[in-house]
């Protein structure tokens, strides 16, 4: 099979011919049809994550990834083969599936309660394990494959991370569907968060970005109730004046500026959920945190059950698809450069022949 490997941090991925993996035990072999290019792939490619104040986390030293690695954690494909203990039958061959990438060790309490994405010993597709930048991947057991019948193949894989991340972050806001919330950042995950929020019943959604074209799209096509340019003078005061303060903020950027704006928008008992990995810091005085009874939470991907719930909503037609552009996997390095340079609107989906 052909795979595009990360062999040196910061250098172009290399096309390699590798042996086809063979499933054993409970394993399932999936032939990848497409895989989303996620912004976090850029951090993995660069070899580090920003921690604020010019501090960085080297992902190889932290044991997050080992080279050579095959990235790609938004994989959609067809079941091709399976091990003898998988419980699958010949009828399952060719069945379309979305790969749940956020697998844990399978033995700890978090994994036992369905919170694999919080496992301290992750076995994640496209990070610790070979991902969707290869033509074929091994999945540990069938439960980590979500049925994709009735889901648009062009964007199905995006729900495994972009969609799941947005859905899980919104869930952490609690039962506030009738109150104002703010989504900060309208990249791929942010636009997905808006589409999901309006699709599952959030009635009053304000969005913030620095790109007027994205704000227009959010307002005219995806139902944003209010839209603000984050660079406008006094934007925080304007938003608070029009909303009275928001009950929840989902920050999809994670910079110092986005964090400062998001926290300033909160009403008493508000919830701030940070998702973005830009590398900023959360700075907030503790006295108003206590007096206003605010909550600050982090959110990273989501659970298998959340992905199944989300795919159910998509199948029902409740979640409007976000813009996506298909790019042949052979052009992965150029696509990564475009994403890094901010030249991608919506999402890029890498396709295998």
mmCIF file of C-alpha atoms in Angstrom:
data_model
loop_
_atom_site.group_PDB
_atom_site.id
_atom_site.type_symbol
_atom_site.label_atom_id
_atom_site.label_comp_id
_atom_site.label_asym_id
_atom_site.label_seq_id
_atom_site.Cartn_x
_atom_site.Cartn_y
_atom_site.Cartn_z
ATOM 1 C CA UNK A 1 0.000 0.000 0.000
ATOM 2 C CA UNK A 2 1.051 3.605 -0.434
ATOM 3 C CA UNK A 3 1.449 5.831 2.614
ATOM 4 C CA UNK A 4 2.688 9.364 3.201
ATOM 5 C CA UNK A 5 5.042 9.299 6.165
ATOM 6 C CA UNK A 6 6.300 11.998 8.490
ATOM 7 C CA UNK A 7 9.983 11.100 8.734
ATOM 8 C CA UNK A 8 11.458 14.395 9.938
ATOM 9 C CA UNK A 9 9.617 17.160 11.771
ATOM 10 C CA UNK A 10 9.008 20.184 9.594
ATOM 11 C CA UNK A 11 9.990 18.395 6.377
ATOM 12 C CA UNK A 12 7.680 17.251 3.550
ATOM 13 C CA UNK A 13 5.877 13.958 4.018
ATOM 14 C CA UNK A 14 7.423 11.132 2.019
ATOM 15 C CA UNK A 15 5.505 8.741 -0.240
ATOM 16 C CA UNK A 16 6.387 5.150 0.655
ATOM 17 C CA UNK A 17 5.293 1.702 -0.489
ATOM 18 C CA UNK A 18 4.622 -0.381 2.622
ATOM 19 C CA UNK A 19 3.382 -3.901 3.220
ATOM 20 C CA UNK A 20 -0.374 -4.185 3.599
ATOM 21 C CA UNK A 21 -1.296 -4.622 7.271
ATOM 22 C CA UNK A 22 -2.979 -7.912 8.180
ATOM 23 C CA UNK A 23 -5.707 -7.932 10.854
ATOM 24 C CA UNK A 24 -5.588 -10.486 13.656
ATOM 25 C CA UNK A 25 -7.732 -11.188 16.699
ATOM 26 C CA UNK A 26 -10.426 -8.532 16.993
ATOM 27 C CA UNK A 27 -8.768 -6.173 14.508
ATOM 28 C CA UNK A 28 -10.416 -4.727 11.410
ATOM 29 C CA UNK A 29 -8.677 -3.614 8.223
ATOM 30 C CA UNK A 30 -10.153 -0.467 6.683
ATOM 31 C CA UNK A 31 -9.373 0.704 3.159
ATOM 32 C CA UNK A 32 -9.247 4.473 3.506
ATOM 33 C CA UNK A 33 -11.184 6.460 0.935
ATOM 34 C CA UNK A 34 -10.623 9.906 2.395
ATOM 35 C CA UNK A 35 -9.110 11.643 5.391
ATOM 36 C CA UNK A 36 -9.509 15.183 6.632
ATOM 37 C CA UNK A 37 -6.495 17.461 6.909
ATOM 38 C CA UNK A 38 -6.809 18.798 10.442
ATOM 39 C CA UNK A 39 -5.012 21.860 11.792
ATOM 40 C CA UNK A 40 -3.607 19.746 14.623
ATOM 41 C CA UNK A 41 -1.794 17.733 11.938
ATOM 42 C CA UNK A 42 0.265 20.869 11.365
ATOM 43 C CA UNK A 43 1.362 20.892 15.010
ATOM 44 C CA UNK A 44 2.270 17.218 14.781
ATOM 45 C CA UNK A 45 4.151 17.889 11.556
ATOM 46 C CA UNK A 46 6.038 20.763 13.164
ATOM 47 C CA UNK A 47 6.905 18.590 16.170
ATOM 48 C CA UNK A 48 5.649 20.809 18.971
ATOM 49 C CA UNK A 49 2.739 22.659 20.534
ATOM 50 C CA UNK A 50 2.927 26.213 21.843
ATOM 51 C CA UNK A 51 2.409 26.663 25.589
ATOM 52 C CA UNK A 52 2.456 30.459 25.773
ATOM 53 C CA UNK A 53 5.291 32.921 26.391
ATOM 54 C CA UNK A 54 7.436 31.199 23.747
ATOM 55 C CA UNK A 55 7.376 27.908 25.656
ATOM 56 C CA UNK A 56 6.816 24.807 23.547
ATOM 57 C CA UNK A 57 6.051 21.146 24.143
ATOM 58 C CA UNK A 58 8.237 18.865 22.018
ATOM 59 C CA UNK A 59 5.908 16.017 21.134
ATOM 60 C CA UNK A 60 8.619 13.412 20.578
ATOM 61 C CA UNK A 61 10.195 14.120 23.969
ATOM 62 C CA UNK A 62 6.741 13.922 25.555
ATOM 63 C CA UNK A 63 6.196 10.506 23.939
ATOM 64 C CA UNK A 64 3.168 11.712 21.990
ATOM 65 C CA UNK A 65 4.531 10.565 18.637
ATOM 66 C CA UNK A 66 7.449 8.577 17.289
ATOM 67 C CA UNK A 67 8.948 8.878 13.839
ATOM 68 C CA UNK A 68 8.363 7.676 11.221
ATOM 69 C CA UNK A 69 4.655 8.314 11.667
ATOM 70 C CA UNK A 70 1.601 8.241 9.423
ATOM 71 C CA UNK A 71 -0.751 11.100 10.269
ATOM 72 C CA UNK A 72 -4.473 11.358 9.621
ATOM 73 C CA UNK A 73 -7.152 11.024 12.313
ATOM 74 C CA UNK A 74 -10.279 11.873 10.273
ATOM 75 C CA UNK A 75 -10.528 8.700 8.249
ATOM 76 C CA UNK A 76 -13.490 7.367 6.288
ATOM 77 C CA UNK A 77 -13.345 4.105 4.390
ATOM 78 C CA UNK A 78 -14.646 0.621 3.733
ATOM 79 C CA UNK A 79 -14.183 -2.540 5.770
ATOM 80 C CA UNK A 80 -11.860 -4.772 3.754
ATOM 81 C CA UNK A 81 -10.888 -7.565 6.128
ATOM 82 C CA UNK A 82 -11.014 -8.561 9.803
ATOM 83 C CA UNK A 83 -9.508 -10.907 12.355
ATOM 84 C CA UNK A 84 -11.154 -14.174 13.438
ATOM 85 C CA UNK A 85 -12.262 -12.761 16.804
ATOM 86 C CA UNK A 86 -13.820 -9.556 15.453
ATOM 87 C CA UNK A 87 -17.349 -10.897 15.297
ATOM 88 C CA UNK A 88 -17.715 -9.599 11.740
ATOM 89 C CA UNK A 89 -18.961 -11.635 8.791
ATOM 90 C CA UNK A 90 -18.322 -11.554 5.034
ATOM 91 C CA UNK A 91 -21.389 -9.323 4.721
ATOM 92 C CA UNK A 92 -19.456 -6.582 6.535
ATOM 93 C CA UNK A 93 -16.867 -6.331 3.782
ATOM 94 C CA UNK A 94 -17.379 -3.123 1.838
ATOM 95 C CA UNK A 95 -19.437 -1.485 4.577
ATOM 96 C CA UNK A 96 -18.676 2.272 4.891
ATOM 97 C CA UNK A 97 -17.357 3.403 8.265
ATOM 98 C CA UNK A 98 -15.965 6.422 10.089
ATOM 99 C CA UNK A 99 -12.942 5.568 12.206
ATOM 100 C CA UNK A 100 -13.069 6.698 15.847
ATOM 101 C CA UNK A 101 -9.431 7.632 16.339
ATOM 102 C CA UNK A 102 -9.323 8.517 20.025
ATOM 103 C CA UNK A 103 -8.666 5.035 21.390
ATOM 104 C CA UNK A 104 -7.076 4.449 24.784
ATOM 105 C CA UNK A 105 -5.286 1.520 26.372
ATOM 106 C CA UNK A 106 -8.519 -0.445 26.812
ATOM 107 C CA UNK A 107 -7.694 -1.391 30.395
ATOM 108 C CA UNK A 108 -7.934 1.687 32.622
ATOM 109 C CA UNK A 109 -11.007 3.144 34.331
ATOM 110 C CA UNK A 110 -11.354 5.909 31.756
ATOM 111 C CA UNK A 111 -11.485 3.414 28.899
ATOM 112 C CA UNK A 112 -13.859 1.177 30.851
ATOM 113 C CA UNK A 113 -16.298 4.082 31.217
ATOM 114 C CA UNK A 114 -16.130 5.094 27.551
ATOM 115 C CA UNK A 115 -13.727 8.013 27.986
ATOM 116 C CA UNK A 116 -10.914 6.628 25.835
ATOM 117 C CA UNK A 117 -10.067 10.156 24.697
ATOM 118 C CA UNK A 118 -8.898 10.908 28.266
ATOM 119 C CA UNK A 119 -6.708 7.806 28.629
ATOM 120 C CA UNK A 120 -3.183 8.460 29.915
ATOM 121 C CA UNK A 121 -1.819 5.786 27.553
ATOM 122 C CA UNK A 122 -3.376 6.694 24.203
ATOM 123 C CA UNK A 123 -3.361 4.467 21.129
ATOM 124 C CA UNK A 124 -4.781 7.012 18.710
ATOM 125 C CA UNK A 125 -5.079 6.511 14.965
ATOM 126 C CA UNK A 126 -2.963 9.039 13.105
ATOM 127 C CA UNK A 127 -0.854 9.907 16.134
ATOM 128 C CA UNK A 128 0.522 6.901 18.022
ATOM 129 C CA UNK A 129 -0.783 4.465 15.375
ATOM 130 C CA UNK A 130 -0.712 4.736 11.561
ATOM 131 C CA UNK A 131 -3.517 6.928 10.254
ATOM 132 C CA UNK A 132 -5.493 7.848 7.193
ATOM 133 C CA UNK A 133 -2.596 9.214 5.149
ATOM 134 C CA UNK A 134 -2.120 5.528 4.316
ATOM 135 C CA UNK A 135 -4.346 3.553 1.973
ATOM 136 C CA UNK A 136 -5.129 0.968 4.652
ATOM 137 C CA UNK A 137 -5.259 1.099 8.445
ATOM 138 C CA UNK A 138 -5.833 -1.338 11.279
ATOM 139 C CA UNK A 139 -8.518 -0.595 13.877
ATOM 140 C CA UNK A 140 -8.279 -2.501 17.162
ATOM 141 C CA UNK A 141 -11.878 -3.698 17.267
ATOM 142 C CA UNK A 142 -15.169 -3.108 15.445
ATOM 143 C CA UNK A 143 -16.680 -0.920 18.179
ATOM 144 C CA UNK A 144 -14.346 1.888 17.085
ATOM 145 C CA UNK A 145 -15.970 1.954 13.645
ATOM 146 C CA UNK A 146 -19.093 4.101 13.318
ATOM 147 C CA UNK A 147 -21.550 3.120 10.616
ATOM 148 C CA UNK A 148 -21.433 5.677 7.796
ATOM 149 C CA UNK A 149 -24.416 4.512 5.752
ATOM 150 C CA UNK A 150 -26.353 7.580 4.622
ATOM 151 C CA UNK A 151 -23.462 9.980 5.352
ATOM 152 C CA UNK A 152 -21.946 12.006 2.514
ATOM 153 C CA UNK A 153 -18.657 10.205 1.705
ATOM 154 C CA UNK A 154 -17.044 13.506 0.711
ATOM 155 C CA UNK A 155 -17.059 14.784 4.294
ATOM 156 C CA UNK A 156 -17.802 11.723 6.456
ATOM 157 C CA UNK A 157 -14.319 11.553 7.969
ATOM 158 C CA UNK A 158 -14.510 15.160 9.168
ATOM 159 C CA UNK A 159 -17.018 14.170 11.821
ATOM 160 C CA UNK A 160 -14.372 11.989 13.518
ATOM 161 C CA UNK A 161 -12.459 15.021 14.794
ATOM 162 C CA UNK A 162 -13.710 18.388 13.570
ATOM 163 C CA UNK A 163 -17.324 17.452 14.200
ATOM 164 C CA UNK A 164 -16.706 15.417 17.342
ATOM 165 C CA UNK A 165 -14.516 18.119 18.862
ATOM 166 C CA UNK A 166 -17.174 20.766 18.257
ATOM 167 C CA UNK A 167 -20.016 18.553 19.497
ATOM 168 C CA UNK A 168 -18.209 17.570 22.702
ATOM 169 C CA UNK A 169 -17.250 21.185 23.441
ATOM 170 C CA UNK A 170 -20.853 22.326 23.028
ATOM 171 C CA UNK A 171 -22.015 19.526 25.318
ATOM 172 C CA UNK A 172 -19.712 20.848 28.041
ATOM 173 C CA UNK A 173 -21.652 24.124 28.124
ATOM 174 C CA UNK A 174 -24.557 22.340 29.783
ATOM 175 C CA UNK A 175 -28.314 22.817 29.199
ATOM 176 C CA UNK A 176 -28.255 26.435 28.021
ATOM 177 C CA UNK A 177 -29.808 26.094 24.559
ATOM 178 C CA UNK A 178 -32.091 29.109 25.128
ATOM 179 C CA UNK A 179 -29.303 31.422 26.305
ATOM 180 C CA UNK A 180 -26.679 33.317 24.350
ATOM 181 C CA UNK A 181 -23.465 31.495 23.552
ATOM 182 C CA UNK A 182 -20.406 32.708 21.640
ATOM 183 C CA UNK A 183 -18.220 30.737 19.257
ATOM 184 C CA UNK A 184 -14.799 32.331 18.857
ATOM 185 C CA UNK A 185 -12.972 31.356 15.671
ATOM 186 C CA UNK A 186 -14.598 30.237 12.416
ATOM 187 C CA UNK A 187 -12.021 27.873 11.005
ATOM 188 C CA UNK A 188 -13.075 24.347 10.114
ATOM 189 C CA UNK A 189 -13.946 23.372 13.690
ATOM 190 C CA UNK A 190 -15.582 26.723 14.419
ATOM 191 C CA UNK A 191 -17.847 26.570 11.381
ATOM 192 C CA UNK A 192 -18.676 22.985 12.293
ATOM 193 C CA UNK A 193 -19.497 24.116 15.842
ATOM 194 C CA UNK A 194 -21.905 26.729 14.474
ATOM 195 C CA UNK A 195 -23.588 24.208 12.165
ATOM 196 C CA UNK A 196 -23.951 21.714 15.014
ATOM 197 C CA UNK A 197 -25.137 24.294 17.537
ATOM 198 C CA UNK A 198 -27.938 25.476 15.260
ATOM 199 C CA UNK A 199 -28.749 21.909 14.279
ATOM 200 C CA UNK A 200 -29.194 20.606 17.822
ATOM 201 C CA UNK A 201 -31.175 23.502 19.212
ATOM 202 C CA UNK A 202 -28.998 26.372 20.424
ATOM 203 C CA UNK A 203 -31.269 29.330 19.819
ATOM 204 C CA UNK A 204 -28.935 32.328 20.168
ATOM 205 C CA UNK A 205 -25.415 32.000 18.792
ATOM 206 C CA UNK A 206 -22.934 34.846 18.362
ATOM 207 C CA UNK A 207 -19.765 34.223 16.356
ATOM 208 C CA UNK A 208 -16.442 36.058 16.368
ATOM 209 C CA UNK A 209 -13.687 35.945 13.762
ATOM 210 C CA UNK A 210 -11.243 38.330 12.085
ATOM 211 C CA UNK A 211 -12.312 37.361 8.547
ATOM 212 C CA UNK A 212 -15.369 39.246 7.297
ATOM 213 C CA UNK A 213 -16.007 36.664 4.565
ATOM 214 C CA UNK A 214 -16.307 33.915 7.175
ATOM 215 C CA UNK A 215 -18.593 36.098 9.269
ATOM 216 C CA UNK A 216 -20.861 36.696 6.265
ATOM 217 C CA UNK A 217 -20.962 32.968 5.510
ATOM 218 C CA UNK A 218 -21.761 32.204 9.144
ATOM 219 C CA UNK A 219 -24.601 34.700 9.202
ATOM 220 C CA UNK A 220 -26.135 34.073 5.781
ATOM 221 C CA UNK A 221 -25.631 30.325 5.356
ATOM 222 C CA UNK A 222 -25.242 28.816 8.824
ATOM 223 C CA UNK A 223 -27.699 30.764 10.925
ATOM 224 C CA UNK A 224 -25.459 32.793 13.221
ATOM 225 C CA UNK A 225 -27.694 35.245 15.084
ATOM 226 C CA UNK A 226 -24.936 37.806 15.589
ATOM 227 C CA UNK A 227 -21.485 38.095 13.985
ATOM 228 C CA UNK A 228 -18.565 40.286 15.074
ATOM 229 C CA UNK A 229 -15.095 41.039 13.812
ATOM 230 C CA UNK A 230 -12.721 40.391 16.687
ATOM 231 C CA UNK A 231 -10.466 43.271 15.620
ATOM 232 C CA UNK A 232 -13.181 45.916 15.869
ATOM 233 C CA UNK A 233 -12.711 48.566 18.546
ATOM 234 C CA UNK A 234 -14.593 47.716 21.726
ATOM 235 C CA UNK A 235 -15.915 44.440 20.307
ATOM 236 C CA UNK A 236 -16.252 42.879 23.759
ATOM 237 C CA UNK A 237 -18.401 45.759 25.031
ATOM 238 C CA UNK A 238 -20.496 45.621 21.858
ATOM 239 C CA UNK A 239 -21.192 41.912 22.260
ATOM 240 C CA UNK A 240 -22.086 42.303 25.931
ATOM 241 C CA UNK A 241 -24.387 45.197 25.114
ATOM 242 C CA UNK A 242 -26.271 43.128 22.523
ATOM 243 C CA UNK A 243 -26.410 39.880 24.513
ATOM 244 C CA UNK A 244 -26.305 40.978 28.142
ATOM 245 C CA UNK A 245 -23.330 38.662 28.549
ATOM 246 C CA UNK A 246 -23.172 35.097 27.283
ATOM 247 C CA UNK A 247 -23.882 31.890 29.176
ATOM 248 C CA UNK A 248 -21.168 29.993 27.363
ATOM 249 C CA UNK A 249 -18.105 30.521 25.199
ATOM 250 C CA UNK A 250 -16.412 27.968 22.986
ATOM 251 C CA UNK A 251 -12.938 29.216 22.056
ATOM 252 C CA UNK A 252 -11.693 27.418 18.946
ATOM 253 C CA UNK A 253 -8.549 29.563 18.706
ATOM 254 C CA UNK A 254 -6.799 29.323 22.060
ATOM 255 C CA UNK A 255 -4.673 32.476 21.833
ATOM 256 C CA UNK A 256 -4.122 35.117 24.478
ATOM 257 C CA UNK A 257 -6.442 37.490 22.613
ATOM 258 C CA UNK A 258 -9.246 34.987 22.041
ATOM 259 C CA UNK A 259 -9.086 33.831 25.642
ATOM 260 C CA UNK A 260 -9.203 37.382 26.982
ATOM 261 C CA UNK A 261 -12.181 38.232 24.791
ATOM 262 C CA UNK A 262 -14.067 35.034 25.580
ATOM 263 C CA UNK A 263 -13.712 35.355 29.327
ATOM 264 C CA UNK A 264 -14.737 39.016 29.208
ATOM 265 C CA UNK A 265 -18.041 38.058 27.571
ATOM 266 C CA UNK A 266 -19.232 35.725 30.339
ATOM 267 C CA UNK A 267 -22.255 36.519 32.470
ATOM 268 C CA UNK A 268 -22.421 35.275 36.092
ATOM 269 C CA UNK A 269 -22.375 31.433 36.200
ATOM 270 C CA UNK A 270 -21.009 31.373 32.636
ATOM 271 C CA UNK A 271 -18.914 28.534 31.204
ATOM 272 C CA UNK A 272 -15.766 29.008 29.135
ATOM 273 C CA UNK A 273 -14.628 25.970 27.113
ATOM 274 C CA UNK A 274 -11.235 26.133 25.456
ATOM 275 C CA UNK A 275 -10.576 23.906 22.463
ATOM 276 C CA UNK A 276 -8.025 25.851 20.409
ATOM 277 C CA UNK A 277 -4.358 24.853 20.400
ATOM 278 C CA UNK A 278 -2.895 28.146 19.196
ATOM 279 C CA UNK A 279 -0.651 28.253 22.238
ATOM 280 C CA UNK A 280 -2.026 31.062 24.397
ATOM 281 C CA UNK A 281 -2.546 31.278 28.131
ATOM 282 C CA UNK A 282 -5.644 31.704 30.286
ATOM 283 C CA UNK A 283 -5.240 34.700 32.577
ATOM 284 C CA UNK A 284 -8.172 35.613 34.772
ATOM 285 C CA UNK A 285 -8.359 37.132 38.276
ATOM 286 C CA UNK A 286 -9.594 34.667 40.884
ATOM 287 C CA UNK A 287 -11.850 37.048 42.832
ATOM 288 C CA UNK A 288 -14.381 37.605 40.005
ATOM 289 C CA UNK A 289 -14.083 33.923 39.133
ATOM 290 C CA UNK A 290 -15.361 33.081 42.611
ATOM 291 C CA UNK A 291 -17.879 35.906 42.931
ATOM 292 C CA UNK A 292 -19.360 35.284 39.458
ATOM 293 C CA UNK A 293 -19.168 31.508 39.936
ATOM 294 C CA UNK A 294 -17.591 30.979 36.538
ATOM 295 C CA UNK A 295 -16.430 27.673 35.088
ATOM 296 C CA UNK A 296 -13.344 27.172 32.921
ATOM 297 C CA UNK A 297 -13.011 23.891 31.066
ATOM 298 C CA UNK A 298 -10.830 22.305 28.458
ATOM 299 C CA UNK A 299 -12.107 20.003 25.736
ATOM 300 C CA UNK A 300 -10.136 17.598 23.561
ATOM 301 C CA UNK A 301 -11.920 15.580 20.869
ATOM 302 C CA UNK A 302 -14.768 13.540 22.427
ATOM 303 C CA UNK A 303 -16.070 10.088 23.263
ATOM 304 C CA UNK A 304 -17.220 7.269 21.017
ATOM 305 C CA UNK A 305 -20.799 7.692 22.203
ATOM 306 C CA UNK A 306 -20.684 11.403 21.334
ATOM 307 C CA UNK A 307 -19.486 10.577 17.831
ATOM 308 C CA UNK A 308 -22.341 8.093 17.431
ATOM 309 C CA UNK A 309 -24.826 10.723 18.611
ATOM 310 C CA UNK A 310 -23.405 13.301 16.202
ATOM 311 C CA UNK A 311 -23.506 10.935 13.225
ATOM 312 C CA UNK A 312 -27.130 10.214 14.099
ATOM 313 C CA UNK A 313 -27.944 13.931 13.887
ATOM 314 C CA UNK A 314 -26.075 14.173 10.570
ATOM 315 C CA UNK A 315 -28.003 11.205 9.182
ATOM 316 C CA UNK A 316 -31.253 12.925 10.153
ATOM 317 C CA UNK A 317 -30.228 15.972 8.115
ATOM 318 C CA UNK A 318 -30.009 18.282 11.124
ATOM 319 C CA UNK A 319 -26.375 19.350 10.656
ATOM 320 C CA UNK A 320 -25.633 21.504 7.623
ATOM 321 C CA UNK A 321 -22.418 20.346 5.873
ATOM 322 C CA UNK A 322 -19.520 22.758 6.066
ATOM 323 C CA UNK A 323 -17.520 23.708 2.956
ATOM 324 C CA UNK A 324 -14.894 21.110 2.043
ATOM 325 C CA UNK A 325 -12.528 20.657 -0.884
ATOM 326 C CA UNK A 326 -11.267 17.273 -2.084
ATOM 327 C CA UNK A 327 -7.512 17.096 -2.717
ATOM 328 C CA UNK A 328 -5.626 13.992 -3.938
ATOM 329 C CA UNK A 329 -3.399 12.557 -1.218
ATOM 330 C CA UNK A 330 -0.456 13.037 -3.593
ATOM 331 C CA UNK A 331 -0.813 16.789 -2.996
ATOM 332 C CA UNK A 332 -0.759 16.528 0.789
ATOM 333 C CA UNK A 333 2.357 18.664 1.261
ATOM 334 C CA UNK A 334 0.951 21.513 -0.821
ATOM 335 C CA UNK A 335 -2.357 21.271 1.055
ATOM 336 C CA UNK A 336 -0.518 21.503 4.375
ATOM 337 C CA UNK A 337 1.311 24.613 3.194
ATOM 338 C CA UNK A 338 -1.954 26.250 2.155
ATOM 339 C CA UNK A 339 -3.546 25.465 5.514
ATOM 340 C CA UNK A 340 -0.525 26.811 7.372
ATOM 341 C CA UNK A 341 -0.627 30.008 5.305
ATOM 342 C CA UNK A 342 -4.322 30.575 6.076
ATOM 343 C CA UNK A 343 -5.411 29.992 2.477
ATOM 344 C CA UNK A 344 -7.990 27.288 3.234
ATOM 345 C CA UNK A 345 -11.662 28.176 3.632
ATOM 346 C CA UNK A 346 -13.627 25.378 5.265
ATOM 347 C CA UNK A 347 -11.809 22.037 5.226
ATOM 348 C CA UNK A 348 -9.502 20.028 2.994
ATOM 349 C CA UNK A 349 -10.265 16.337 2.541
ATOM 350 C CA UNK A 350 -7.421 14.173 1.221
ATOM 351 C CA UNK A 351 -8.631 11.431 -1.088
ATOM 352 C CA UNK A 352 -7.085 8.088 -1.993
ATOM 353 C CA UNK A 353 -7.481 6.708 -5.515
#
